[in-house]
Tab-separated table of C-alpha atoms in Angstrom:
chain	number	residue	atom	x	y	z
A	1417	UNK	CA	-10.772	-11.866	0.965
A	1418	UNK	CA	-13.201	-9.785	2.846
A	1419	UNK	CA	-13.870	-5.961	1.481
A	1420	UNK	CA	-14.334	-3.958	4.409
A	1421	UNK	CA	-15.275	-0.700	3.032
A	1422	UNK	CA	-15.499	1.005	-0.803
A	1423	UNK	CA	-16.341	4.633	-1.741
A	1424	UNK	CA	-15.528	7.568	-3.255
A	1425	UNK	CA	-12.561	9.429	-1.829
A	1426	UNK	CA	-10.900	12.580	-3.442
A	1427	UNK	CA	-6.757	11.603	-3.243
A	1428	UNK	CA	-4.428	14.175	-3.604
A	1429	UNK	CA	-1.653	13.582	-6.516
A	1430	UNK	CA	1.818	13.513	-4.726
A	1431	UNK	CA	3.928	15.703	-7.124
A	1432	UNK	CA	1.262	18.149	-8.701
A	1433	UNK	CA	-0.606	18.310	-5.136
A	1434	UNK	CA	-3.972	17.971	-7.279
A	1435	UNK	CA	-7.204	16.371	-6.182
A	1436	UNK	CA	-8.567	13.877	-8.155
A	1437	UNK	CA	-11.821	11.316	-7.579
A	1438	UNK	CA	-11.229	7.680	-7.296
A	1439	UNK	CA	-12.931	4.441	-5.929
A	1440	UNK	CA	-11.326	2.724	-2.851
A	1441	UNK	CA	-11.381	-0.457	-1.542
A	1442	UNK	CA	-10.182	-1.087	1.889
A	1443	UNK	CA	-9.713	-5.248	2.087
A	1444	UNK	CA	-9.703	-7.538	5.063
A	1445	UNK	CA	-6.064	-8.046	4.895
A	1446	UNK	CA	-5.149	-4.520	4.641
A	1447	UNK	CA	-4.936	-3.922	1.047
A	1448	UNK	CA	-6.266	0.228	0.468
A	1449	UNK	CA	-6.795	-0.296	-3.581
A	1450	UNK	CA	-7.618	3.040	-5.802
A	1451	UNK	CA	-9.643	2.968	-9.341
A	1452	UNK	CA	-10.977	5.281	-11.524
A	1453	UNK	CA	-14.221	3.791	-11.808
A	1454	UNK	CA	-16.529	2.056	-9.569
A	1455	UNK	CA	-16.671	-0.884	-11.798
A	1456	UNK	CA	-12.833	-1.880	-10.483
A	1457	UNK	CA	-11.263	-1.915	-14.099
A	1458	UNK	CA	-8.987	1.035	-14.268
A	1459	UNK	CA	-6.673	0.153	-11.238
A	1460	UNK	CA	-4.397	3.063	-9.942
A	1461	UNK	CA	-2.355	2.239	-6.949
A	1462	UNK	CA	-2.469	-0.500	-3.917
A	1463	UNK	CA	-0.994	0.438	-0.293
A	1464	UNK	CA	-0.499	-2.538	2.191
A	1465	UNK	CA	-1.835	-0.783	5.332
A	1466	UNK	CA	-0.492	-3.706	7.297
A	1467	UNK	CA	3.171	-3.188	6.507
A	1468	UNK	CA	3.459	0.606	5.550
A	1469	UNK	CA	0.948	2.770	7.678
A	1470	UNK	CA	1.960	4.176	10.490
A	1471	UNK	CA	-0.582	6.552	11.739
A	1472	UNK	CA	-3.860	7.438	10.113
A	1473	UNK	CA	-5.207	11.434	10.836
A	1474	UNK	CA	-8.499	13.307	10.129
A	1475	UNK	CA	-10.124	16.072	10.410
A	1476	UNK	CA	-8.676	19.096	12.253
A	1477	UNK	CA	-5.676	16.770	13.089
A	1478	UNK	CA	-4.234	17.358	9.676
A	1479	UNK	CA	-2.758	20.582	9.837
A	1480	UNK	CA	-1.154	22.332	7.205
A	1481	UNK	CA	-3.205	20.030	4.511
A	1482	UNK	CA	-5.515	22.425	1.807
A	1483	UNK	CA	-8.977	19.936	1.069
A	1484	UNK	CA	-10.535	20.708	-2.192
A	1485	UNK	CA	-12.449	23.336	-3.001
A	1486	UNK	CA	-15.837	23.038	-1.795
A	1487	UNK	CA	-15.276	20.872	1.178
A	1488	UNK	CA	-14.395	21.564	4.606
A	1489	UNK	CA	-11.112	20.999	6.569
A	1490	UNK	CA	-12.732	18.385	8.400
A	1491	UNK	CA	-13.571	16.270	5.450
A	1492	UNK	CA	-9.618	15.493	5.514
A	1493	UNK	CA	-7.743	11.797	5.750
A	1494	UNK	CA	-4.047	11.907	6.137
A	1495	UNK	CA	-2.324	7.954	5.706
A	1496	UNK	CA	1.204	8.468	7.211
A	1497	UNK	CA	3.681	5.517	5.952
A	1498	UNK	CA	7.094	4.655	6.994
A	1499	UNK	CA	8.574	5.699	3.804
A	1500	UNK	CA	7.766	9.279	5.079
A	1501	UNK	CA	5.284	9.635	1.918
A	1502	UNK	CA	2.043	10.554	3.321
A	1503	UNK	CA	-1.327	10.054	1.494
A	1504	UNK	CA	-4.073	12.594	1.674
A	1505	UNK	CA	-7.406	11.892	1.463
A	1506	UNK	CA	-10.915	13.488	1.289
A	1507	UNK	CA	-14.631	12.158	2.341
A	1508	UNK	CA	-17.462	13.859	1.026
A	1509	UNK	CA	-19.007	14.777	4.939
A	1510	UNK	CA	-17.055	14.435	8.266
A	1511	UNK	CA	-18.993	11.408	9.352
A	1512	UNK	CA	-17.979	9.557	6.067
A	1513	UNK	CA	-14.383	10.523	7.206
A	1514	UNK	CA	-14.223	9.502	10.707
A	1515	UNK	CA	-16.018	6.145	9.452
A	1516	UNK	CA	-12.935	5.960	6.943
A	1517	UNK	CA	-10.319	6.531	9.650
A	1518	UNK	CA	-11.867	3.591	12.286
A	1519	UNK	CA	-12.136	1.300	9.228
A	1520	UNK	CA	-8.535	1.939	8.225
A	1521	UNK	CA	-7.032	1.673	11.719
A	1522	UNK	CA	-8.519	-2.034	12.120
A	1523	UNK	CA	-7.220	-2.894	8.937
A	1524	UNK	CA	-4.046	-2.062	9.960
A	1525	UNK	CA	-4.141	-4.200	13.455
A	1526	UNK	CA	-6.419	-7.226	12.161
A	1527	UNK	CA	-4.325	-10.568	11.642
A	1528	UNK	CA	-6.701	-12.766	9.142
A	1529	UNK	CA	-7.122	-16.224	9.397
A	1530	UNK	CA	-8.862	-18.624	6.859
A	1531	UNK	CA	-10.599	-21.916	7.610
A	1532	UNK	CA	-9.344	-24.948	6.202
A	1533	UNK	CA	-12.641	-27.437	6.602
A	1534	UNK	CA	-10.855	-30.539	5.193
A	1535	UNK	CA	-8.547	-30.955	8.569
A	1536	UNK	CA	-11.114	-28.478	11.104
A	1537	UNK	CA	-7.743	-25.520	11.362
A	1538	UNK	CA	-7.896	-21.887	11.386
A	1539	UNK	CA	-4.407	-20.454	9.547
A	1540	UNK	CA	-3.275	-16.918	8.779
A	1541	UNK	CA	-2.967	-15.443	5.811
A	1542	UNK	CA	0.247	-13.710	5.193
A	1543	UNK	CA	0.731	-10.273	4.968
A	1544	UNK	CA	1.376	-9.558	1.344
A	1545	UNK	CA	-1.173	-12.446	0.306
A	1546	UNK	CA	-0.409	-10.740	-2.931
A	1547	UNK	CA	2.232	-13.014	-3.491
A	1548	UNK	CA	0.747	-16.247	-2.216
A	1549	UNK	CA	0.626	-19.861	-3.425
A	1550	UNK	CA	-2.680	-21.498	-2.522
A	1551	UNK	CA	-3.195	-24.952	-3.231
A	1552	UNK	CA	-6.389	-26.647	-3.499
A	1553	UNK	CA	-6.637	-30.643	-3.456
A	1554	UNK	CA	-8.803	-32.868	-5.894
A	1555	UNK	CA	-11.380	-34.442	-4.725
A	1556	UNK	CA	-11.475	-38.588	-4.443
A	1557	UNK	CA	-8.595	-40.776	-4.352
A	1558	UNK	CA	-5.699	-39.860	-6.273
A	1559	UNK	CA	-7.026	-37.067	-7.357
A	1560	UNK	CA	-4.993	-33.976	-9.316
A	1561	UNK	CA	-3.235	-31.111	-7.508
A	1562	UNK	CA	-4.173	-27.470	-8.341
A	1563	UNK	CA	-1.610	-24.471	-7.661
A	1564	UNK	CA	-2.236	-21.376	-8.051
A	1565	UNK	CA	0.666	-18.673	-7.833
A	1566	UNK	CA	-1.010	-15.347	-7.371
A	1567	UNK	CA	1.607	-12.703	-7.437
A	1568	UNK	CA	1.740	-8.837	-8.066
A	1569	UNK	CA	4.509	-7.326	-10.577
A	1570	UNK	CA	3.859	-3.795	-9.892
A	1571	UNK	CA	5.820	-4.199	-6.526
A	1572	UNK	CA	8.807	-5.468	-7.685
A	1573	UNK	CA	10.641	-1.891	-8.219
A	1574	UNK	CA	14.182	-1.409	-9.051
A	1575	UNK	CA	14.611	1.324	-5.769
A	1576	UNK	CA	16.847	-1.590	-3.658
A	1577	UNK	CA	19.184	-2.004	-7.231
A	1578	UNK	CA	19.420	1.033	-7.545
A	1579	UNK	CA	20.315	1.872	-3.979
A	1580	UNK	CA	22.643	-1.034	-3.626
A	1581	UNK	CA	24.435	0.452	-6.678
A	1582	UNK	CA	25.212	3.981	-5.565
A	1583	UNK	CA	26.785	2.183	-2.313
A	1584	UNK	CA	28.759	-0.033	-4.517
A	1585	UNK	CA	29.768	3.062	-7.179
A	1586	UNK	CA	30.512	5.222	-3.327
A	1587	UNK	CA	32.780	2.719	-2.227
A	1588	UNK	CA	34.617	2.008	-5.788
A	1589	UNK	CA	35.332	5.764	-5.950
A	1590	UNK	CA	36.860	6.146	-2.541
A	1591	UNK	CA	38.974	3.483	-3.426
A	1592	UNK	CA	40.043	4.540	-6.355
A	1593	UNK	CA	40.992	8.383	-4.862
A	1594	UNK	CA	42.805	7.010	-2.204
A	1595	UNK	CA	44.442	4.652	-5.186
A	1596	UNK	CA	45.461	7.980	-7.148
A	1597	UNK	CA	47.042	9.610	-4.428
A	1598	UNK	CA	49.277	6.976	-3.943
A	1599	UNK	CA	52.306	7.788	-6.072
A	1600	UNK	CA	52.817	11.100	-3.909
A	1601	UNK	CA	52.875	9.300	-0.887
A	1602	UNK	CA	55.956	7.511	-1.903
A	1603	UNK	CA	58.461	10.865	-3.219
């Protein structure tokens, strides 16, 4: 896949609300991934612009929004998702910022297609081509079949279970209050 743009951005911790340094790379397929280090080994946190962004601010659009000390208000990224979690960013100058705002936007609108040479097609990738299966044939007659099954663990979180198990505990309780009042119902 294609990188885009990488850099230095200051991201602001959700709970604490502190500013800390990391490495970014924004990837073809819409893939915003944060490190520690510029050598890629300490990975933080991936955002699929393509399915969760919803608007991307800067500068004097984001109101409200205190940028570390040192740099300006117009230094200032703001990644609104659906979840209603926002991500705050900082650029070291304006012009870095804007640049990171364009490049963000067409990640999130860009569909990406690979080329398959062996039968002359274009296809798109998928997505989350996090959790892709590509398969690559051998070469010459009867040759063996490779499959790869790249997938990412980190996204499989327990918030649906846990969701679909409050609804479940809801609706056993009402149940069961209507069930205890129904003795009195009957004098």
């Amino acid at each position: 896949m294609a990188l885009l743009k990488s850099g230095w951005l200051w991201r602001q911790s959700s709970v604490l609300k502190r500013w800390k340094l990391n490495w970014c790379d924004l990837w073809l397929d819409g893939s915003f991934m944060f490190y520690k280090s510029e050598n890629r080994r300490d990975f933080e946190t991936r955002v699929s612009l393509k399915t969760s962004c919803v608007n991307v601010k800067s500068g004097l659009e984001c109101a409200g929004v205190c940028p570390p000390e040192t740099h300006p208000s117009e230094n200032l990224l703001v990644v609104c998702l659906k979840n209603g979690f926002t991500l705050t960013l900082c650029a070291n100058s304006e012009d870095e910022a804007l640049a990171w705002k364009l490049t963000l936007l067409e990640a999130r609108r860009n569909t990406v297609f690979t080329y398959n040479p062996s039968d002359d097609t274009y296809q798109t990738v998928p997505i989350d081509s996090h959790n892709a299966v590509y398969a690559m044939p051998g070469t010459g007659c009867g040759g063996i079949q490779h499959v790869w099954v790249h997938r990412d663990t980190y996204n499989e979180g327990i918030g649906e279970q846990i969701a679909l198990g409050l609804l479940t505990g809801m609706a056993a309780g009402a149940a069961m209050r209507s069930l205890l009042w129904m003795p009195f119902w009957f004098c």
